[in-house]
Structure formats: C-alpha cells, structure tokens
XYZ file of C-alpha atoms in Angstrom:
111
model
C 0.000 0.000 0.000
C 1.290 3.421 -0.924
C 2.168 5.806 1.897
C -0.019 8.574 0.476
C -2.971 6.188 0.213
C -2.369 5.079 3.793
C -2.420 8.687 5.034
C -5.608 9.425 3.053
C -7.241 6.348 4.557
C -6.200 7.398 8.062
C -7.671 10.893 7.558
C -10.934 9.489 6.234
C -11.162 7.161 9.253
C -10.364 10.096 11.547
C -13.160 12.220 10.037
C -15.691 9.491 10.816
C -14.834 9.412 14.534
C -16.949 11.128 17.174
C -15.651 14.384 18.711
C -14.791 12.523 21.928
C -12.659 9.995 20.034
C -10.966 12.789 18.071
C -10.136 14.579 21.314
C -8.684 11.400 22.818
C -6.338 11.147 19.825
C -5.283 14.823 19.669
C -5.152 15.811 23.361
C -2.087 13.772 24.428
C -0.071 15.189 21.544
C -1.104 18.763 22.325
C -0.425 18.525 26.050
C 2.952 16.868 25.620
C 4.027 19.362 22.957
C 2.984 22.302 25.160
C 4.749 20.906 28.228
C 7.999 20.173 26.365
C 7.895 23.631 24.749
C 7.589 25.171 28.233
C 10.584 23.149 29.444
C 12.621 24.280 26.432
C 11.547 27.878 27.091
C 12.729 27.664 30.699
C 16.017 26.118 29.594
C 16.517 28.992 27.131
C 15.734 31.613 29.772
C 18.200 30.000 32.202
C 20.845 30.109 29.441
C 21.612 26.406 29.814
C 22.518 26.621 33.509
C 21.179 23.395 35.023
C 21.234 24.726 38.599
C 19.121 27.749 37.645
C 16.839 25.484 35.609
C 16.123 23.222 38.590
C 15.794 26.201 40.931
C 13.189 27.878 38.704
C 11.244 24.789 37.613
C 8.028 26.279 39.058
C 8.161 28.797 36.197
C 6.605 26.156 33.957
C 3.217 26.280 35.672
C 3.266 29.707 37.389
C 3.991 32.062 34.496
C 1.128 32.630 32.104
C 0.998 33.415 29.199
C 4.013 31.555 27.847
C 6.709 33.526 26.032
C 7.583 31.107 23.274
C 10.271 31.731 20.715
C 10.210 29.940 17.388
C 13.010 27.571 18.434
C 11.122 26.663 21.623
C 8.059 25.723 19.609
C 9.954 23.755 16.981
C 11.875 21.738 19.555
C 8.815 21.271 21.793
C 6.572 20.140 18.958
C 9.076 17.687 17.525
C 10.121 16.124 20.842
C 6.562 16.119 22.236
C 5.194 14.440 19.119
C 7.956 11.814 19.203
C 7.343 11.011 22.897
C 3.598 10.424 22.461
C 4.061 8.560 19.170
C 6.700 6.288 20.736
C 4.464 5.603 23.744
C 1.497 4.710 21.542
C 3.642 2.586 19.231
C 5.128 0.741 22.202
C 1.707 0.051 23.692
C 0.467 -1.322 20.340
C 3.490 -3.596 20.026
C 3.121 -5.050 23.521
C -0.603 -5.803 23.572
C -1.767 -9.319 24.319
C -3.745 -11.316 21.782
C -7.176 -11.281 23.431
C -10.827 -11.330 22.440
C -13.200 -8.768 23.910
C -14.964 -10.042 27.018
C -12.875 -13.182 27.462
C -9.910 -13.958 29.635
C -6.445 -14.122 28.122
C -6.003 -17.917 28.019
C -9.346 -18.788 26.491
C -9.035 -16.037 23.887
C -5.623 -17.220 22.830
C -6.308 -20.941 22.581
C -9.957 -21.081 21.503
C -10.960 -21.742 17.907
C-alpha cells in the first residue's frame, strides 16, 4: 500500500470518529508538545545553567501566558510528538492477543 494512500485512509477514518474519540487522539499530543515547549523555554531563559533550571522549575506552571520563541516551539513540537508517538507505538506492540470479554487464556487458545 502506498504511503499517500495510507495517510488518506487514516484521515478518512479520523473524520468518521466522534468528537470525543478525536479529542482522545489529539489531546495527548497537544499537552505533551505544550509541556515540552515550556521546558525548552525555561532552559533557554536559564541560558543552559542546570542549577538555575532546577531552581526555577516552578516557572513552567506559574507564568502565564508563555513567552515562546520559534526555536522553543519547533523543539517542543518535535520532541513532544515523538514522545507520544513512541508511547502509543510501544503500547500497540506489547498488547496481548485477546478477544473482547474473554480472559487471556481462552481467547488465545480457543478456535
């Protein structure tokens, strides 16, 4: 299957989902990207000094609105997306082979 066709199929499946299901897909990405961008912003403001970074860690949740620079957003979005994508990929790879409503052993060995 072509990659472009796969992406088109994914978007068409995504459009058919309910708003609650769409939010459950998008929200983890958005929150993680925002949080990582705030951490990168604090690191930039502390000029790379780890002691100052740890001392001022409360800046992440106390200061509003955030003062993002373009680099903060680019780094936060890329790292945040990768973290959530890796977590979801890992959970898909380590799922057990089960049937809905049945225990693990009977679902695995039944016909």
